[in-house]
PDB file of C-alpha atoms and ligand atoms in Angstrom:
ATOM      1  CA  MET N1132    -176.132-142.947 -98.673  1.00 50.00           C
ATOM      2  CA  THR N1133    -174.110-141.872-101.732  1.00 63.00           C
ATOM      3  CA  HIS N1134    -174.876-138.139-103.605  1.00 70.00           C
ATOM      4  CA  PRO N1135    -173.906-138.201-107.012  1.00 85.00           C
ATOM      5  CA  VAL N1136    -172.351-134.582-107.257  1.00 92.00           C
ATOM      6  CA  ASP N1137    -173.131-133.002-110.788  1.00 95.00           C
ATOM      7  CA  ARG N1138    -173.300-129.354-109.690  1.00 96.00           C
ATOM      8  CA  VAL N1139    -170.779-126.728-108.794  1.00 97.00           C
ATOM      9  CA  ILE N1140    -172.420-123.514-106.967  1.00 96.00           C
ATOM     10  CA  ILE N1141    -170.674-120.253-107.188  1.00 97.00           C
ATOM     11  CA  HIS N1142    -171.218-117.961-103.961  1.00 96.00           C
ATOM     12  CA  VAL N1143    -170.583-114.657-102.840  1.00 96.00           C
ATOM     13  CA  THR N1144    -170.008-114.169 -99.144  1.00 94.00           C
ATOM     14  CA  GLN N1145    -170.956-110.726 -98.420  1.00 93.00           C
ATOM     15  CA  THR N1146    -168.559-110.536 -95.856  1.00 92.00           C
ATOM     16  CA  THR N1147    -164.931-110.980 -95.195  1.00 94.00           C
ATOM     17  CA  TYR N1148    -162.701-114.190 -95.783  1.00 93.00           C
ATOM     18  CA  THR N1149    -161.851-114.048 -91.904  1.00 91.00           C
ATOM     19  CA  LYS N1150    -165.529-113.897 -90.735  1.00 90.00           C
ATOM     20  CA  THR N1151    -166.863-116.337 -93.437  1.00 87.00           C
ATOM     21  CA  ARG N1152    -164.209-119.050 -91.790  1.00 82.00           C
ATOM     22  CA  PHE N1153    -165.544-118.131 -88.263  1.00 79.00           C
ATOM     23  CA  VAL N1154    -169.231-118.387 -89.006  1.00 77.00           C
ATOM     24  CA  PHE N1155    -168.419-121.845 -90.987  1.00 75.00           C
ATOM     25  CA  GLU N1156    -166.701-123.271 -88.418  1.00 71.00           C
ATOM     26  CA  SER N1157    -169.380-122.772 -85.941  1.00 68.00           C
ATOM     27  CA  PRO N1158    -171.375-125.927 -86.084  1.00 62.00           C
ATOM     28  CA  ARG N1159    -174.690-124.120 -84.791  1.00 62.00           C
ATOM     29  CA  LYS N1160    -175.049-122.342 -87.809  1.00 58.00           C
ATOM     30  CA  LYS N1161    -175.953-124.272 -90.457  1.00 60.00           C
ATOM     31  CA  VAL N1162    -174.560-122.489 -93.298  1.00 62.00           C
ATOM     32  CA  SER N1163    -171.640-123.544 -94.974  1.00 77.00           C
ATOM     33  CA  ALA N1164    -169.779-124.141 -98.211  1.00 86.00           C
ATOM     34  CA  HIS N1165    -166.991-126.586 -99.189  1.00 92.00           C
ATOM     35  CA  TYR N1166    -164.837-123.936-100.011  1.00 94.00           C
ATOM     36  CA  VAL N1167    -163.598-120.179 -99.538  1.00 95.00           C
ATOM     37  CA  VAL N1168    -161.452-118.314-101.806  1.00 97.00           C
ATOM     38  CA  ARG N1169    -160.084-115.432-100.597  1.00 97.00           C
ATOM     39  CA  SER N1170    -160.084-112.114-102.643  1.00 98.00           C
ATOM     40  CA  ALA N1171    -156.890-110.358-102.516  1.00 98.00           C
ATOM     41  CA  ASP N1172    -154.567-113.361-103.414  1.00 98.00           C
ATOM     42  CA  GLY N1173    -157.188-116.427-104.178  1.00 98.00           C
ATOM     43  CA  HIS N1174    -156.091-118.168-101.157  1.00 97.00           C
ATOM     44  CA  THR N1175    -158.668-121.276-101.027  1.00 96.00           C
ATOM     45  CA  SER N1176    -159.696-123.160 -97.867  1.00 93.00           C
ATOM     46  CA  GLN N1177    -161.617-126.283 -97.441  1.00 91.00           C
ATOM     47  CA  CYS N1178    -164.288-125.776 -94.734  1.00 86.00           C
ATOM     48  CA  VAL N1179    -166.542-128.982 -95.432  1.00 84.00           C
ATOM     49  CA  ARG N1180    -165.125-132.288 -96.789  1.00 86.00           C
ATOM     50  CA  GLU N1181    -166.539-133.013-100.346  1.00 86.00           C
ATOM     51  CA  THR N1182    -167.970-135.966 -99.387  1.00 84.00           C
ATOM     52  CA  ASP N1183    -170.151-134.470 -96.736  1.00 84.00           C
ATOM     53  CA  ILE N1184    -173.081-132.510 -97.602  1.00 83.00           C
ATOM     54  CA  ALA N1185    -172.653-128.711 -96.570  1.00 85.00           C
ATOM     55  CA  TRP N1186    -175.763-126.289 -96.286  1.00 85.00           C
ATOM     56  CA  HIS N1187    -174.874-123.882 -98.712  1.00 86.00           C
ATOM     57  CA  ALA N1188    -177.750-123.612-101.499  1.00 87.00           C
ATOM     58  CA  GLY N1189    -180.651-123.584 -99.038  1.00 86.00           C
ATOM     59  CA  ASP N1190    -182.562-126.530-100.964  1.00 85.00           C
ATOM     60  CA  TRP N1191    -181.818-129.802-100.201  1.00 83.00           C
ATOM     61  CA  ASP N1192    -181.819-131.677-103.467  1.00 86.00           C
ATOM     62  CA  TYR N1193    -179.022-128.889-104.275  1.00 88.00           C
ATOM     63  CA  ASN N1194    -177.012-129.352-100.920  1.00 87.00           C
ATOM     64  CA  THR N1195    -176.634-132.914-101.423  1.00 88.00           C
ATOM     65  CA  ARG N1196    -175.674-133.067-105.110  1.00 92.00           C
ATOM     66  CA  SER N1197    -173.442-129.797-105.343  1.00 94.00           C
ATOM     67  CA  ILE N1198    -169.945-128.315-104.619  1.00 94.00           C
ATOM     68  CA  GLY N1199    -170.190-125.094-103.368  1.00 95.00           C
ATOM     69  CA  ILE N1200    -167.343-122.693-103.396  1.00 96.00           C
ATOM     70  CA  GLU N1201    -167.883-119.173-101.613  1.00 95.00           C
ATOM     71  CA  HIS N1202    -165.855-115.941-102.802  1.00 97.00           C
ATOM     72  CA  GLU N1203    -164.925-112.972-100.340  1.00 97.00           C
ATOM     73  CA  GLY N1204    -166.886-109.846-101.759  1.00 97.00           C
ATOM     74  CA  TRP N1205    -170.090-108.464-102.134  1.00 97.00           C
ATOM     75  CA  VAL N1206    -172.445-108.633-104.876  1.00 96.00           C
ATOM     76  CA  ASP N1207    -172.631-105.054-105.625  1.00 96.00           C
ATOM     77  CA  GLN N1208    -168.319-104.520-105.103  1.00 95.00           C
ATOM     78  CA  SER N1209    -166.992-105.717-108.301  1.00 95.00           C
ATOM     79  CA  SER N1210    -163.295-104.609-107.126  1.00 97.00           C
ATOM     80  CA  TYR N1211    -163.394-107.941-104.710  1.00 97.00           C
ATOM     81  CA  PHE N1212    -163.794-110.402-108.026  1.00 98.00           C
ATOM     82  CA  THR N1213    -160.150-110.235-108.692  1.00 98.00           C
ATOM     83  CA  GLY N1214    -158.210-111.793-111.127  1.00 98.00           C
ATOM     84  CA  VAL N1215    -156.289-114.133-108.830  1.00 98.00           C
ATOM     85  CA  MET N1216    -159.671-114.810-107.311  1.00 98.00           C
ATOM     86  CA  TYR N1217    -161.170-116.307-110.490  1.00 98.00           C
ATOM     87  CA  GLU N1218    -157.989-117.959-111.679  1.00 98.00           C
ATOM     88  CA  ALA N1219    -157.758-119.716-108.223  1.00 98.00           C
ATOM     89  CA  SER N1220    -161.499-120.608-108.021  1.00 98.00           C
ATOM     90  CA  ALA N1221    -161.582-121.643-111.838  1.00 98.00           C
ATOM     91  CA  ARG N1222    -158.459-124.347-110.904  1.00 98.00           C
ATOM     92  CA  LEU N1223    -160.657-125.598-107.786  1.00 98.00           C
ATOM     93  CA  THR N1224    -163.735-125.896-110.134  1.00 98.00           C
ATOM     94  CA  ALA N1225    -162.050-127.643-113.133  1.00 98.00           C
ATOM     95  CA  ALA N1226    -160.567-129.993-110.433  1.00 97.00           C
ATOM     96  CA  ILE N1227    -163.897-130.699-108.938  1.00 96.00           C
ATOM     97  CA  CYS N1228    -165.255-131.112-112.453  1.00 97.00           C
ATOM     98  CA  THR N1229    -162.846-133.836-113.283  1.00 97.00           C
ATOM     99  CA  ARG N1230    -162.671-135.612-110.123  1.00 95.00           C
ATOM    100  CA  TYR N1231    -166.711-135.968-110.233  1.00 94.00           C
ATOM    101  CA  GLY N1232    -166.992-136.296-114.516  1.00 96.00           C
ATOM    102  CA  ILE N1233    -169.117-132.729-114.135  1.00 97.00           C
ATOM    103  CA  PRO N1234    -169.515-130.988-117.896  1.00 98.00           C
ATOM    104  CA  MET N1235    -167.393-127.921-117.323  1.00 98.00           C
ATOM    105  CA  ASP N1236    -170.467-125.643-118.553  1.00 98.00           C
ATOM    106  CA  ARG N1237    -173.047-123.063-117.347  1.00 98.00           C
ATOM    107  CA  THR N1238    -175.967-125.771-116.820  1.00 98.00           C
ATOM    108  CA  HIS N1239    -173.348-127.220-114.378  1.00 98.00           C
ATOM    109  CA  ILE N1240    -171.286-124.662-112.831  1.00 98.00           C
ATOM    110  CA  ILE N1241    -173.965-122.196-111.629  1.00 98.00           C
ATOM    111  CA  GLY N1242    -174.692-119.312-109.473  1.00 97.00           C
ATOM    112  CA  HIS N1243    -176.564-119.638-106.134  1.00 96.00           C
ATOM    113  CA  TYR N1244    -179.462-117.511-107.887  1.00 96.00           C
ATOM    114  CA  GLU N1245    -180.045-120.023-110.230  1.00 96.00           C
ATOM    115  CA  VAL N1246    -180.906-122.725-107.325  1.00 94.00           C
ATOM    116  CA  PRO N1247    -184.782-123.200-107.491  1.00 92.00           C
ATOM    117  CA  GLY N1248    -186.800-121.117-104.753  1.00 91.00           C
ATOM    118  CA  THR N1249    -183.563-119.180-103.591  1.00 92.00           C
ATOM    119  CA  ASP N1250    -183.628-115.684-102.738  1.00 92.00           C
ATOM    120  CA  HIS N1251    -180.100-115.106-103.056  1.00 94.00           C
ATOM    121  CA  THR N1252    -178.750-112.969-105.753  1.00 96.00           C
ATOM    122  CA  ASP N1253    -174.997-114.155-105.487  1.00 97.00           C
ATOM    123  CA  PRO N1254    -172.515-113.938-107.254  1.00 98.00           C
ATOM    124  CA  GLY N1255    -174.460-110.781-108.684  1.00 97.00           C
ATOM    125  CA  PRO N1256    -174.275-108.812-111.784  1.00 96.00           C
ATOM    126  CA  HIS N1257    -170.525-108.239-111.714  1.00 97.00           C
ATOM    127  CA  TRP N1258    -169.416-111.765-111.836  1.00 98.00           C
ATOM    128  CA  ASP N1259    -167.946-112.543-115.250  1.00 98.00           C
ATOM    129  CA  TRP N1260    -169.303-116.011-116.169  1.00 98.00           C
ATOM    130  CA  ALA N1261    -167.952-115.916-119.666  1.00 98.00           C
ATOM    131  CA  ARG N1262    -164.309-115.483-118.269  1.00 98.00           C
ATOM    132  CA  TYR N1263    -164.872-117.952-115.682  1.00 98.00           C
ATOM    133  CA  ILE N1264    -166.000-120.583-117.695  1.00 98.00           C
ATOM    134  CA  ARG N1265    -163.371-119.664-119.768  1.00 98.00           C
ATOM    135  CA  LEU N1266    -160.965-120.081-117.151  1.00 98.00           C
ATOM    136  CA  VAL N1267    -162.338-123.130-116.273  1.00 98.00           C
ATOM    137  CA  ASN N1268    -161.619-125.013-119.284  1.00 98.00           C
ATOM    138  CA  GLY N1269    -157.848-123.316-119.670  1.00 94.00           C
ATOM    139  CA  VAL N1270    -158.442-121.170-122.248  1.00 81.00           C
TER     140      VAL N1270
HETATM  141 ZN1  LIG U2229    -174.802-118.345-101.747  1.00 53.54          ZN
END
């Protein structure tokens, strides 16, 4: 079964990078995203292969057709959204979009809060979408 990927979903972890890695490596926890980006230095690690479905969106349709990227931080703490994290994440998103032919715009690069039926608010009001989309497009 193939799942055409047409969305990148932006998350914020609400915990530390280390704890996120730990939770995502526990197979019994049905939460995971494909990538996690660290706040301090933009270090990015892959938790789930892109060809595997990650349980990040909370909606089966969106889980199957999206790549999820978690960002270390909290929705109410803007200080975690560092320049290096934005840049590293944008490079990753740009590469994903190129790989799957996903348009690099806000229709296709969305926040978890935009997934239908979700009660999540991430990435929250401090996430700078204009800056992020600009970085993804390399301008
Ligand atoms: Zn989320």
